Coordinates of C-alpha atoms and ligand atoms in Angstrom, one line a residue:
M1 CA -13.2 -6.6 -27.9
P2 CA -11.5 -9.8 -27.0
E3 CA -12.5 -13.1 -28.3
N4 CA -12.9 -14.6 -24.7
S5 CA -16.7 -15.5 -24.4
T6 CA -16.6 -15.5 -20.7
V7 CA -15.6 -11.8 -20.8
T8 CA -18.1 -10.9 -23.4
S9 CA -21.0 -12.5 -21.9
W10 CA -20.1 -11.1 -18.5
V11 CA -19.9 -7.4 -19.8
K12 CA -23.2 -8.1 -21.6
E13 CA -24.8 -9.0 -18.5
M14 CA -23.4 -6.0 -16.5
V15 CA -24.4 -3.6 -19.4
E16 CA -27.9 -5.0 -19.2
L17 CA -27.8 -4.3 -15.4
C18 CA -26.3 -0.7 -15.5
Q19 CA -27.9 0.4 -18.8
P20 CA -25.2 2.9 -20.1
D21 CA -25.8 4.8 -23.1
Q22 CA -22.5 3.6 -24.5
V23 CA -19.9 1.0 -24.0
F24 CA -16.2 1.8 -24.5
W25 CA -13.6 -0.9 -24.7
C26 CA -10.3 0.6 -23.7
D27 CA -7.3 -0.6 -25.6
G28 CA -4.5 1.2 -23.6
S29 CA -3.0 3.1 -26.6
E30 CA -1.4 6.4 -26.4
E31 CA -3.9 7.8 -28.9
E32 CA -6.9 6.7 -26.8
K33 CA -5.1 8.4 -23.7
K34 CA -5.1 11.6 -25.5
T35 CA -8.8 11.3 -26.6
L36 CA -9.9 10.5 -23.0
E37 CA -7.9 13.2 -21.6
R38 CA -9.3 15.8 -23.9
L39 CA -12.9 14.5 -23.0
A40 CA -12.0 14.6 -19.2
V41 CA -10.9 18.2 -19.6
E42 CA -14.0 19.1 -21.5
K43 CA -16.1 17.5 -18.9
G44 CA -14.3 19.5 -16.2
L45 CA -13.1 16.5 -14.4
L46 CA -9.4 17.3 -15.2
T47 CA -7.6 20.6 -15.2
P48 CA -4.4 20.6 -17.4
L49 CA -1.5 21.9 -15.6
N50 CA 1.0 24.5 -16.9
P51 CA 2.7 22.3 -19.7
S52 CA 6.2 23.8 -19.5
R53 CA 6.4 23.2 -15.7
W54 CA 4.2 20.0 -15.6
P55 CA 4.0 18.4 -18.9
G56 CA 1.3 15.9 -19.5
C57 CA 0.0 16.6 -16.0
F58 CA -3.5 17.2 -14.6
H59 CA -5.4 18.2 -11.5
H60 CA -8.6 16.5 -10.2
R61 CA -10.8 17.3 -7.4
S62 CA -12.9 14.6 -5.8
N63 CA -16.2 15.1 -4.1
P64 CA -15.4 16.7 -0.6
N65 CA -17.3 13.6 1.0
D66 CA -15.2 11.2 -0.8
V67 CA -11.4 11.8 -0.1
A68 CA -10.1 8.5 1.3
R69 CA -10.8 4.8 1.9
V70 CA -13.8 4.0 3.8
E71 CA -13.3 0.9 6.0
Q72 CA -16.9 1.1 7.5
C73 CA -18.2 0.6 4.0
T74 CA -15.8 -2.2 2.8
Y75 CA -17.2 -5.8 3.0
I76 CA -15.9 -9.3 2.6
C77 CA -18.8 -11.5 1.4
T78 CA -18.0 -15.0 2.0
E79 CA -20.6 -17.8 2.6
T80 CA -19.9 -17.8 6.3
E81 CA -18.9 -14.9 8.6
E82 CA -16.2 -17.0 10.1
E83 CA -14.4 -17.0 6.7
A84 CA -14.1 -13.2 6.7
G85 CA -13.2 -13.3 10.4
P86 CA -13.7 -10.7 13.4
T87 CA -11.7 -7.9 11.8
N88 CA -13.8 -7.6 8.6
N89 CA -17.2 -6.3 7.9
W90 CA -19.1 -9.3 6.5
M91 CA -22.3 -9.7 4.3
A92 CA -23.7 -12.9 3.0
P93 CA -23.0 -12.9 -0.8
A94 CA -26.8 -13.3 -1.7
S95 CA -27.8 -10.3 0.2
A96 CA -24.8 -8.2 -0.9
Y97 CA -25.5 -9.0 -4.5
R98 CA -29.2 -8.2 -4.0
I99 CA -28.4 -4.7 -2.5
L100 CA -25.6 -4.0 -5.1
K101 CA -27.7 -5.0 -8.0
N102 CA -30.7 -2.8 -6.8
L103 CA -28.2 0.1 -6.6
A104 CA -26.4 -0.5 -9.9
R105 CA -29.6 -1.2 -11.9
G106 CA -30.1 1.5 -14.5
G107 CA -27.2 3.4 -12.5
M108 CA -25.3 4.3 -15.8
K109 CA -28.3 5.7 -17.8
G110 CA -27.0 8.7 -19.8
R111 CA -23.3 7.6 -19.1
T112 CA -20.5 5.6 -20.8
L113 CA -19.3 2.3 -19.4
Y114 CA -15.6 1.8 -19.9
V115 CA -14.2 -1.8 -20.1
I116 CA -10.8 -1.8 -18.6
P117 CA -8.7 -4.8 -19.1
Y118 CA -5.6 -4.9 -16.9
L119 CA -2.7 -6.9 -15.9
M120 CA -1.3 -7.1 -12.5
G121 CA 2.3 -8.0 -12.4
P122 CA 4.9 -8.5 -15.2
P123 CA 3.7 -10.3 -18.5
G124 CA 4.5 -14.0 -18.1
S125 CA 4.9 -14.3 -14.4
P126 CA 3.1 -17.2 -12.7
L127 CA 2.1 -14.8 -10.1
S128 CA 0.6 -12.1 -12.5
R129 CA -3.4 -11.8 -12.5
V130 CA -5.7 -10.4 -15.0
G131 CA -8.6 -8.1 -14.1
V132 CA -11.4 -6.4 -16.0
E133 CA -13.0 -3.3 -14.4
L134 CA -16.2 -1.8 -15.7
T135 CA -16.6 1.7 -14.6
D136 CA -18.6 4.9 -15.5
S137 CA -15.6 7.1 -14.1
L138 CA -13.1 8.5 -16.8
Y139 CA -11.1 9.5 -13.8
V140 CA -10.7 5.7 -12.9
V141 CA -9.9 4.9 -16.5
L142 CA -7.1 7.4 -16.7
N143 CA -5.8 6.2 -13.2
M144 CA -5.9 2.7 -13.9
R145 CA -4.1 3.3 -17.1
I146 CA -1.1 4.5 -14.9
M147 CA -1.4 2.1 -12.0
T148 CA -1.8 -1.2 -14.0
R149 CA -0.6 -2.7 -17.3
M150 CA -3.8 -1.7 -19.2
G151 CA -5.1 -2.8 -22.5
A152 CA -4.5 -5.3 -25.1
I153 CA -1.7 -6.9 -22.8
A154 CA -4.3 -8.0 -20.6
W155 CA -6.3 -9.9 -23.1
E156 CA -3.2 -11.5 -24.4
E157 CA -2.2 -12.8 -21.1
L158 CA -5.9 -14.0 -20.3
G159 CA -6.3 -15.8 -23.7
D160 CA -9.4 -18.0 -23.5
R161 CA -9.2 -18.6 -19.7
S162 CA -12.0 -17.4 -17.5
D163 CA -10.0 -16.8 -14.2
F164 CA -10.0 -13.0 -14.5
N165 CA -11.2 -10.7 -11.8
R166 CA -14.6 -9.2 -12.4
G167 CA -14.8 -5.6 -11.1
L168 CA -17.7 -3.4 -11.5
H169 CA -17.5 0.3 -10.4
C170 CA -20.5 2.8 -10.5
L171 CA -20.2 6.3 -9.3
L172 CA -24.0 6.6 -8.6
D173 CA -24.5 9.9 -6.9
V174 CA -21.4 9.6 -4.8
D175 CA -23.5 9.6 -1.7
P176 CA -21.8 8.2 1.5
A177 CA -24.9 6.6 2.5
R178 CA -24.9 4.5 -0.5
R179 CA -21.3 3.6 -0.7
Y180 CA -20.2 0.1 -0.7
I181 CA -16.9 -1.6 -1.6
C182 CA -17.9 -5.4 -1.5
H183 CA -15.5 -8.4 -2.3
F184 CA -16.7 -11.8 -3.3
P185 CA -13.5 -13.9 -3.0
Q186 CA -15.3 -17.2 -4.2
D187 CA -16.4 -15.6 -7.4
N188 CA -13.1 -13.4 -7.9
T189 CA -15.6 -10.5 -8.1
I190 CA -15.5 -6.9 -6.8
I191 CA -18.5 -4.4 -6.6
S192 CA -17.7 -0.9 -5.9
V193 CA -20.6 1.8 -5.7
G194 CA -21.1 5.4 -4.5
S195 CA -17.3 6.5 -4.4
G196 CA -14.8 7.9 -6.8
Y197 CA -11.7 8.0 -4.9
G198 CA -8.4 5.9 -4.9
G199 CA -8.4 2.6 -3.0
N200 CA -12.1 2.5 -3.2
V201 CA -12.4 2.5 -7.1
L202 CA -9.0 1.6 -8.6
L203 CA -10.0 -2.0 -8.2
G204 CA -6.7 -3.6 -9.2
K205 CA -5.1 -2.0 -6.1
K206 CA -6.5 -2.6 -2.6
C207 CA -9.5 -4.7 -3.8
L208 CA -7.8 -7.1 -6.1
A209 CA -4.0 -7.0 -5.3
L210 CA -4.7 -7.2 -1.5
R211 CA -8.1 -8.5 -0.5
I212 CA -9.0 -10.8 -3.3
A213 CA -5.2 -11.9 -3.7
S214 CA -4.6 -12.4 -0.2
W215 CA -7.6 -14.9 -0.1
L216 CA -6.2 -16.6 -3.5
G217 CA -2.9 -16.5 -2.0
R218 CA -4.0 -18.7 1.1
K219 CA -5.6 -21.1 -1.2
E220 CA -2.7 -21.5 -3.6
G221 CA 0.1 -21.1 -1.2
W222 CA 1.6 -17.6 -1.6
L223 CA 1.3 -14.1 0.1
A224 CA -0.2 -10.8 -1.2
E225 CA 1.1 -8.2 1.2
H226 CA 0.8 -4.3 1.8
M227 CA 4.7 -4.1 1.2
L228 CA 7.1 -2.0 -0.7
I229 CA 10.0 -3.9 -2.3
L230 CA 13.4 -2.3 -2.7
G231 CA 16.9 -3.3 -3.9
V232 CA 20.1 -2.1 -2.0
E233 CA 23.2 -2.0 -4.1
S234 CA 26.6 -1.7 -2.4
P235 CA 29.5 0.0 -3.8
E236 CA 30.8 -3.5 -4.8
G237 CA 27.7 -4.1 -6.8
E238 CA 26.0 -6.6 -4.4
R239 CA 22.1 -6.4 -4.6
T240 CA 20.0 -7.2 -1.6
F241 CA 16.2 -7.0 -1.9
V242 CA 13.9 -6.4 1.1
A243 CA 10.2 -6.0 1.5
A244 CA 8.6 -3.7 4.1
A245 CA 5.0 -3.4 5.3
F246 CA 4.1 -0.1 7.1
P247 CA 0.4 0.9 7.3
S248 CA -1.2 3.6 4.9
A249 CA 0.6 6.9 5.0
C250 CA 3.5 5.6 7.3
G251 CA 6.3 5.8 4.8
K252 CA 6.4 3.0 2.2
T253 CA 6.8 5.3 -0.8
N254 CA 9.5 7.3 0.9
F255 CA 11.4 4.2 1.9
A256 CA 11.1 2.6 -1.4
M257 CA 12.5 5.7 -3.2
M258 CA 15.1 6.7 -0.6
I259 CA 18.4 8.3 -1.6
P260 CA 21.2 7.4 0.8
P261 CA 23.0 10.2 2.6
D262 CA 26.5 11.4 1.6
R263 CA 28.1 9.1 4.0
F264 CA 26.8 6.1 1.9
K265 CA 29.0 7.0 -1.3
G266 CA 28.4 4.4 -4.0
W267 CA 25.3 2.8 -2.5
K268 CA 22.1 3.0 -4.4
I269 CA 18.5 2.0 -3.7
W270 CA 16.5 0.7 -6.5
T271 CA 12.4 0.7 -6.2
V272 CA 10.8 -2.3 -7.2
G273 CA 7.3 -1.5 -5.7
D274 CA 6.0 1.2 -3.3
D275 CA 2.8 -0.4 -2.0
I276 CA 2.0 -4.1 -2.7
A277 CA 4.1 -7.2 -3.0
W278 CA 3.1 -10.7 -4.2
M279 CA 5.4 -13.3 -2.9
Q280 CA 6.0 -17.1 -3.0
P281 CA 8.7 -19.5 -2.2
G282 CA 11.1 -20.2 -5.2
P283 CA 12.8 -23.5 -6.4
D284 CA 15.9 -22.4 -4.6
G285 CA 14.2 -22.2 -1.1
R286 CA 14.1 -18.4 -1.0
L287 CA 11.1 -16.2 -1.1
Y288 CA 10.5 -14.2 -4.2
A289 CA 8.5 -11.1 -4.8
I290 CA 6.9 -9.2 -7.6
N291 CA 5.3 -5.8 -7.6
P292 CA 1.8 -6.2 -9.4
E293 CA 1.5 -2.4 -10.0
N294 CA 2.6 -0.2 -12.9
G295 CA 2.5 3.1 -11.0
Y296 CA 2.4 5.0 -7.8
F297 CA -0.7 6.4 -6.0
G298 CA 1.3 8.4 -3.4
V299 CA 0.7 10.8 -0.7
A300 CA 1.5 14.5 -1.8
P301 CA 1.8 16.4 1.5
G302 CA 5.4 16.1 2.8
T303 CA 6.8 15.2 -0.5
N304 CA 9.6 17.6 -1.7
G305 CA 12.9 17.7 -3.2
K306 CA 14.7 17.0 0.2
S307 CA 12.3 14.3 1.7
N308 CA 11.9 12.4 -1.6
P309 CA 13.7 13.8 -4.7
N310 CA 13.0 10.7 -6.8
A311 CA 9.3 11.1 -6.1
M312 CA 9.6 14.8 -7.3
A313 CA 11.3 13.6 -10.5
T314 CA 8.7 10.8 -11.0
I315 CA 5.7 13.1 -10.7
A316 CA 7.3 15.9 -13.0
R317 CA 5.3 14.6 -16.1
D318 CA 2.3 12.5 -17.1
T319 CA 0.9 12.7 -13.4
I320 CA -2.6 13.2 -12.1
F321 CA -2.9 15.1 -9.0
T322 CA -6.0 14.5 -6.8
N323 CA -7.1 17.1 -4.1
T324 CA -3.9 19.2 -4.0
A325 CA -4.2 22.9 -4.2
L326 CA -4.1 24.5 -7.7
T327 CA -2.8 28.0 -8.6
A328 CA -4.2 30.3 -11.5
D329 CA -1.1 29.6 -13.6
G330 CA -1.6 25.8 -13.6
D331 CA 0.8 24.9 -10.8
V332 CA 0.0 22.5 -7.9
W333 CA 0.9 23.0 -4.3
W334 CA 0.6 20.9 -1.0
E335 CA 1.7 21.4 2.5
G336 CA 5.4 20.4 2.8
M337 CA 6.4 21.2 -0.7
D338 CA 9.5 23.0 -1.7
G339 CA 9.8 26.9 -1.5
P340 CA 7.2 29.1 0.1
P341 CA 3.4 28.7 -0.2
P342 CA 1.8 30.5 -3.2
A343 CA 0.4 34.0 -2.3
E344 CA -2.9 32.7 -3.4
C345 CA -4.4 29.6 -4.9
L346 CA -7.5 27.5 -4.8
D347 CA -7.6 24.8 -2.0
W348 CA -8.6 21.2 -2.6
K349 CA -12.1 22.1 -2.4
G350 CA -11.7 24.7 -5.0
E351 CA -12.0 27.6 -2.5
R352 CA -9.7 30.6 -2.5
W353 CA -6.8 30.0 -0.2
T354 CA -4.0 32.3 1.1
P355 CA -1.1 31.6 3.5
A356 CA -3.3 33.3 6.2
S357 CA -6.1 30.8 5.7
K358 CA -6.7 28.5 8.8
E359 CA -7.4 25.4 6.6
K360 CA -5.1 23.2 4.9
A361 CA -4.7 24.0 1.1
A362 CA -4.2 20.4 0.0
H363 CA -6.1 17.5 1.7
P364 CA -3.9 15.5 4.1
N365 CA -4.8 12.5 1.9
S366 CA -4.1 14.3 -1.5
R367 CA -2.2 12.0 -3.9
F368 CA -0.3 11.8 -7.1
T369 CA -0.9 9.0 -9.7
A370 CA 2.4 8.6 -11.5
P371 CA 3.9 6.0 -13.9
M372 CA 6.5 4.0 -12.4
R373 CA 8.7 4.2 -15.5
N374 CA 9.3 7.9 -14.6
N375 CA 11.2 6.9 -11.4
P376 CA 14.9 7.5 -12.2
M377 CA 15.6 4.6 -9.7
L378 CA 13.2 2.1 -11.0
A379 CA 14.7 -1.4 -10.6
S380 CA 15.1 -3.1 -13.9
E381 CA 14.0 -6.4 -12.1
V382 CA 10.5 -4.9 -11.9
E383 CA 9.7 -6.8 -15.2
C384 CA 11.4 -9.9 -14.1
A385 CA 8.6 -12.6 -14.3
S386 CA 10.2 -14.6 -11.4
G387 CA 10.4 -11.7 -9.1
V388 CA 13.4 -10.8 -6.8
P389 CA 14.7 -12.8 -3.8
I390 CA 13.8 -11.3 -0.5
S391 CA 16.5 -11.3 2.2
A392 CA 14.6 -9.4 4.9
L393 CA 11.1 -8.6 5.7
I394 CA 10.6 -5.4 7.7
F395 CA 7.3 -4.5 9.7
G396 CA 7.0 -0.9 10.8
G397 CA 4.3 1.4 12.4
R398 CA 3.9 5.0 13.4
R399 CA 4.6 5.1 17.0
A400 CA 5.4 8.2 19.2
T401 CA 6.3 5.9 22.1
T402 CA 7.4 2.4 23.2
L403 CA 8.7 1.0 19.9
P404 CA 12.5 1.2 19.2
L405 CA 13.9 2.4 16.0
V406 CA 14.9 -1.2 14.9
C407 CA 15.1 -4.7 16.2
E408 CA 15.4 -8.2 14.6
A409 CA 13.3 -11.1 15.4
F410 CA 14.7 -14.1 17.0
N411 CA 13.2 -16.5 14.4
W412 CA 10.4 -16.8 11.8
V413 CA 7.7 -17.5 14.4
H414 CA 8.8 -14.5 16.4
G415 CA 8.9 -12.4 13.4
V416 CA 5.3 -13.4 12.6
Y417 CA 4.5 -12.4 16.2
L418 CA 6.0 -8.9 15.7
G419 CA 4.0 -8.4 12.5
A420 CA 0.8 -9.8 14.1
T421 CA 1.1 -7.4 17.0
M422 CA 2.0 -4.3 15.1
G423 CA 0.3 -1.1 16.2
S424 CA 0.2 2.2 14.5
E425 CA -1.5 5.7 14.8
T426 CA -4.2 6.1 12.3
T427 CA -3.7 8.5 9.3
A428 CA -5.8 10.3 6.7
A429 CA -5.5 7.6 4.3
A430 CA -8.8 6.2 5.7
T431 CA -11.7 8.3 6.9
G432 CA -12.0 8.6 10.6
A433 CA -10.0 9.8 13.7
V434 CA -6.3 10.4 13.0
G435 CA -3.5 9.7 15.5
Q436 CA -5.1 6.9 17.5
V437 CA -2.9 3.8 18.0
R438 CA -4.8 0.6 16.6
R439 CA -3.6 -2.8 16.0
D440 CA -2.9 -3.2 12.3
P441 CA -1.2 -6.7 11.9
M442 CA 1.2 -6.8 9.0
A443 CA -0.3 -3.4 8.0
M444 CA -3.2 -5.6 6.5
L445 CA -6.1 -4.9 8.9
P446 CA -8.1 -3.1 6.2
F447 CA -6.8 -5.3 3.3
C448 CA -6.9 -9.0 4.5
G449 CA -9.6 -10.7 2.5
Y450 CA -10.2 -13.4 5.0
N451 CA -10.0 -14.5 8.7
M452 CA -6.9 -12.8 10.3
G453 CA -6.3 -15.9 12.5
G454 CA -6.2 -17.9 9.3
Y455 CA -3.9 -15.4 8.0
F456 CA -1.3 -15.7 10.7
R457 CA -1.7 -19.6 10.2
H458 CA -0.8 -19.2 6.7
W459 CA 2.4 -17.1 7.5
L460 CA 3.5 -19.7 9.9
N461 CA 2.9 -22.6 7.3
L462 CA 4.9 -20.8 4.7
R463 CA 8.2 -21.3 6.8
K464 CA 8.0 -25.0 6.0
R465 CA 8.3 -24.3 2.4
M466 CA 11.4 -22.1 2.4
K467 CA 14.9 -23.4 3.1
F468 CA 16.2 -19.8 3.2
P469 CA 13.4 -17.7 4.7
P470 CA 14.0 -14.0 4.9
R471 CA 15.0 -12.5 8.3
I472 CA 12.3 -10.5 9.9
F473 CA 12.7 -6.9 11.3
Q474 CA 10.7 -4.3 13.2
V475 CA 11.2 -0.6 12.7
N476 CA 9.7 2.7 13.9
W477 CA 10.7 6.0 12.4
F478 CA 8.3 8.0 14.3
R479 CA 9.3 7.9 17.9
K480 CA 9.0 11.3 19.5
G481 CA 10.7 13.1 22.6
A482 CA 9.0 15.0 25.5
E483 CA 8.6 18.0 23.3
G484 CA 6.9 16.1 20.5
E485 CA 10.0 16.2 18.2
Y486 CA 10.9 13.1 16.3
L487 CA 13.9 11.4 17.9
W488 CA 15.1 9.9 14.5
P489 CA 15.6 12.1 11.5
G490 CA 14.2 9.5 9.0
F491 CA 14.0 9.6 5.2
G492 CA 17.4 9.3 3.6
E493 CA 19.0 8.6 7.2
N494 CA 16.8 5.4 7.3
M495 CA 19.6 4.0 5.0
R496 CA 21.7 3.5 8.3
V497 CA 19.0 1.1 9.7
L498 CA 18.8 -0.6 6.4
R499 CA 22.5 -1.0 6.2
W500 CA 22.3 -2.8 9.7
I501 CA 19.4 -5.0 8.4
I502 CA 21.2 -6.1 5.2
D503 CA 24.4 -6.5 7.1
R504 CA 22.6 -8.9 9.5
C505 CA 21.2 -10.8 6.7
H506 CA 24.6 -11.4 5.4
G507 CA 26.0 -12.3 8.8
R508 CA 28.4 -9.3 8.8
V509 CA 27.3 -7.4 12.0
G510 CA 26.8 -8.0 15.6
A511 CA 23.8 -7.3 17.9
N512 CA 22.7 -7.2 21.5
E513 CA 20.0 -9.6 22.8
T514 CA 17.1 -7.6 24.2
P515 CA 13.5 -8.7 25.4
L516 CA 12.2 -7.4 22.1
G517 CA 14.8 -9.1 19.8
W518 CA 18.2 -8.5 18.5
S519 CA 19.2 -4.6 18.6
P520 CA 22.2 -2.9 17.1
R521 CA 25.0 -1.9 19.6
P522 CA 26.6 1.6 18.9
Q523 CA 29.5 -0.3 17.2
D524 CA 27.2 -2.1 14.9
F525 CA 25.4 1.0 13.6
D526 CA 27.0 3.6 11.2
L527 CA 26.4 7.0 13.0
E528 CA 29.3 8.8 10.9
G529 CA 28.4 12.0 9.2
M530 CA 25.2 12.6 11.5
T531 CA 25.0 15.9 13.2
G532 CA 23.5 15.9 16.6
F533 CA 23.1 12.2 16.6
G534 CA 25.4 10.1 18.5
P535 CA 25.5 6.8 20.6
A536 CA 23.4 8.7 23.4
E537 CA 20.8 9.4 20.8
L538 CA 20.9 6.0 19.5
E539 CA 20.4 4.7 22.9
R540 CA 17.4 6.9 23.5
V541 CA 15.6 5.9 20.3
Q542 CA 16.4 2.3 21.1
N543 CA 15.4 2.5 24.7
I544 CA 12.9 -0.2 26.0
N545 CA 10.8 1.1 28.7
I546 CA 9.4 -1.9 30.7
E547 CA 6.4 0.1 32.1
E548 CA 5.4 1.1 28.5
W549 CA 6.0 -2.4 27.3
R550 CA 3.6 -3.9 30.1
R551 CA 0.9 -1.7 28.7
E552 CA 1.7 -2.5 25.2
V553 CA 1.3 -6.2 25.8
I554 CA -2.2 -5.6 27.3
S555 CA -3.1 -3.4 24.3
Q556 CA -1.8 -6.2 21.9
D557 CA -4.1 -8.5 23.8
E558 CA -7.3 -6.6 22.6
L559 CA -6.8 -7.9 19.0
F560 CA -5.8 -11.2 20.3
M561 CA -9.0 -11.6 22.4
R562 CA -11.1 -10.4 19.4
I563 CA -9.7 -13.3 17.2
Y564 CA -9.0 -15.7 19.9
S565 CA -10.8 -18.8 18.6
F566 CA -8.8 -18.5 15.3
L567 CA -5.6 -17.5 16.8
P568 CA -2.6 -20.0 16.3
K569 CA -1.3 -21.0 19.7
E570 CA 2.2 -20.1 18.6
M571 CA 1.1 -16.4 19.0
I572 CA 0.1 -17.0 22.7
F573 CA 3.4 -18.8 23.3
Q574 CA 5.3 -16.0 21.9
R575 CA 3.4 -13.5 24.2
E576 CA 4.3 -15.7 27.1
L577 CA 7.9 -15.6 26.1
L578 CA 7.9 -11.8 25.6
V579 CA 6.3 -11.3 29.0
A580 CA 8.9 -13.6 30.5
R581 CA 11.8 -11.8 28.9
L582 CA 10.3 -8.5 30.1
Ligands
LIG1 P1 0.1 4.8 1.4 O1 0.3 5.2 0.1 O2 -1.1 5.4 2.0 O3 0.2 3.2 1.7 O4 1.5 5.4 2.2 P2 2.9 5.2 2.4 O5 3.2 4.0 3.4 O6 3.5 5.0 1.0 O7 3.4 6.5 3.2 P3 4.5 7.7 2.4 O8 5.8 7.2 2.0 O9 3.6 8.4 1.4 O10 4.6 8.7 3.8 C1 3.4 9.2 4.4 C2 3.9 10.3 5.3 O11 4.8 9.9 6.2 C3 4.4 11.4 4.4 O12 3.9 12.7 4.8 C4 5.8 11.4 4.7 O13 6.5 12.6 4.6 C5 5.9 10.8 6.1 N1 7.3 10.0 6.2 C6 7.7 9.2 5.5 N2 8.9 8.6 5.9 C7 9.2 9.3 6.9 C8 10.2 9.2 8.0 O14 11.2 8.4 7.7 N3 10.1 10.0 8.9 C9 9.0 10.9 9.1 N4 9.1 11.7 10.3 N5 8.2 10.9 8.2 C10 8.1 10.2 7.3
LIG2 C1 -3.5 3.2 1.4 O1 -4.3 3.7 1.9 O2 -2.8 2.3 1.8 C2 -3.1 3.7 0.0 C3 -4.1 4.6 -0.8 O3 -2.1 3.3 -0.7 S1 -5.3 3.8 -1.5 O4 -5.1 3.4 -2.7 O5 -6.5 4.8 -1.3 O6 -5.8 2.6 -0.7
LIG3 MN1 -1.1 1.8 0.7

């Protein structure tokens, strides 16, 4: 128990509300981990995997009604609806507290309340933040232990300050009708009830590190973004860092862990983070980023030794698999894993599955929770309190048409416009229809803790505080041809796009001016060693179809109309310039 009286009195208040039988203060130790794992196995929450194939690994099944983030149950509770803005669900704090307290009252009877102290970010960083999550889910405790720096280290960082994030999570009866994920930015508080899954309940992640942090960032002059951070090392040893925002299940983890193809002998990609970046201008006028997390909560399907070998190495031990398939001999499986499917296994719901089954064995949003220290290519800078200097910001979406493979913004304001107008096909990472294009500005639509118009303004304002702002790029790995085939091989081959991007940052390579921005000419882009992909294919994946772009601009307007009264005029001017160029 910490000596911090703000912590102890808040915990006492929450214990009186939830009425658990027991309170357990987590210390984050190895010994505690073992005890809690044993307990979780006894309770049937976790199944140990075969220790020779998967040392220290477990399998978990969530409630089948609870397999992804639920945006319709997610609220920003600010005093006025305007502060939350038209793209967020809003509730007045007083009514939200009333509803939630009624649900939580006595909600932990017969259960244990775990107190999880956690630190987001490297110790000693001015950007790092402390949170305390109270939960009655042992699964949450064991996942938070991987995803954050959990335990005594958080109390040490907090000292006697009171500016920690207060998080309360109650499983209740995991009923979608009583599921709420509510954020109170003014109180630095999160209350989540009725879910046990991922982004809804690992409160350090989307709730604190994005929704609450974006609100704090606006107030204090920094950015909390849904971005991976990676370092590119050239054969000469030059290190260049970039951050990239792609919507959920659109390739951040894969890009952050990419292994360059043979052609790029001597080049290395180092992972700093795979999902979230906290960034602020440094004293030298550059933008610096830290990864607030300590682990990866990654999409399992499609992960294999060819698409993402570093992820396979990372998850080989001390990993929790959620909603994958499970075999009788303690092995896990998912669609797109190496090798043939098992002749027989239990699917994500625990039902018998064979390759003849029509349903998928693993849920499309099945995930692994793995410590970042397992990543063979973890950047040493991940512990650096001042963060890494960012040379390029990249915005990407999942678009079968219209968007080229890569282009570079003309300037900062144009780059903000590219981010603000991003569209992407929806994925299984959130409940609802999959494959529909929606606007997802900066990949932050579900995660921005305040008014989206104010958020664009914050991005524009930040420019004035950077002497050397990162260049801004747009990418799309997912463009398809007439037969539905991907026009770009993706994964490791994305190194070729990254190479052009960093060469642009260092002023080493040319480009062509197009209506959308600067675009690589064939002579600017390394195609060597690619089979079946030459200048003609590059041309195809870079092609700008004016008819498609007229429709695109109209579709972009839908979001702009929704937030019109808050939209910075710079965005309207950029739209006019784009139309004129087209
Ligand atoms: P969240 O954890 O939800 O934020 O997702 P993410 O952005 O980290 O996405 P992730 O890297 O896990 O990839 C999601 C899906 O996209 C996986 O099924 C990948 O196999 C697939 N994917 C990733 N990169 C590429 C690519 O370059 N090309 C293609 N075609 N698919 C990709
Ligand atoms: C995402 O949906 O962007 C994720 C998974 O990274 S979750 O933690 O569930 O939000
Ligand atoms: Mn994510």
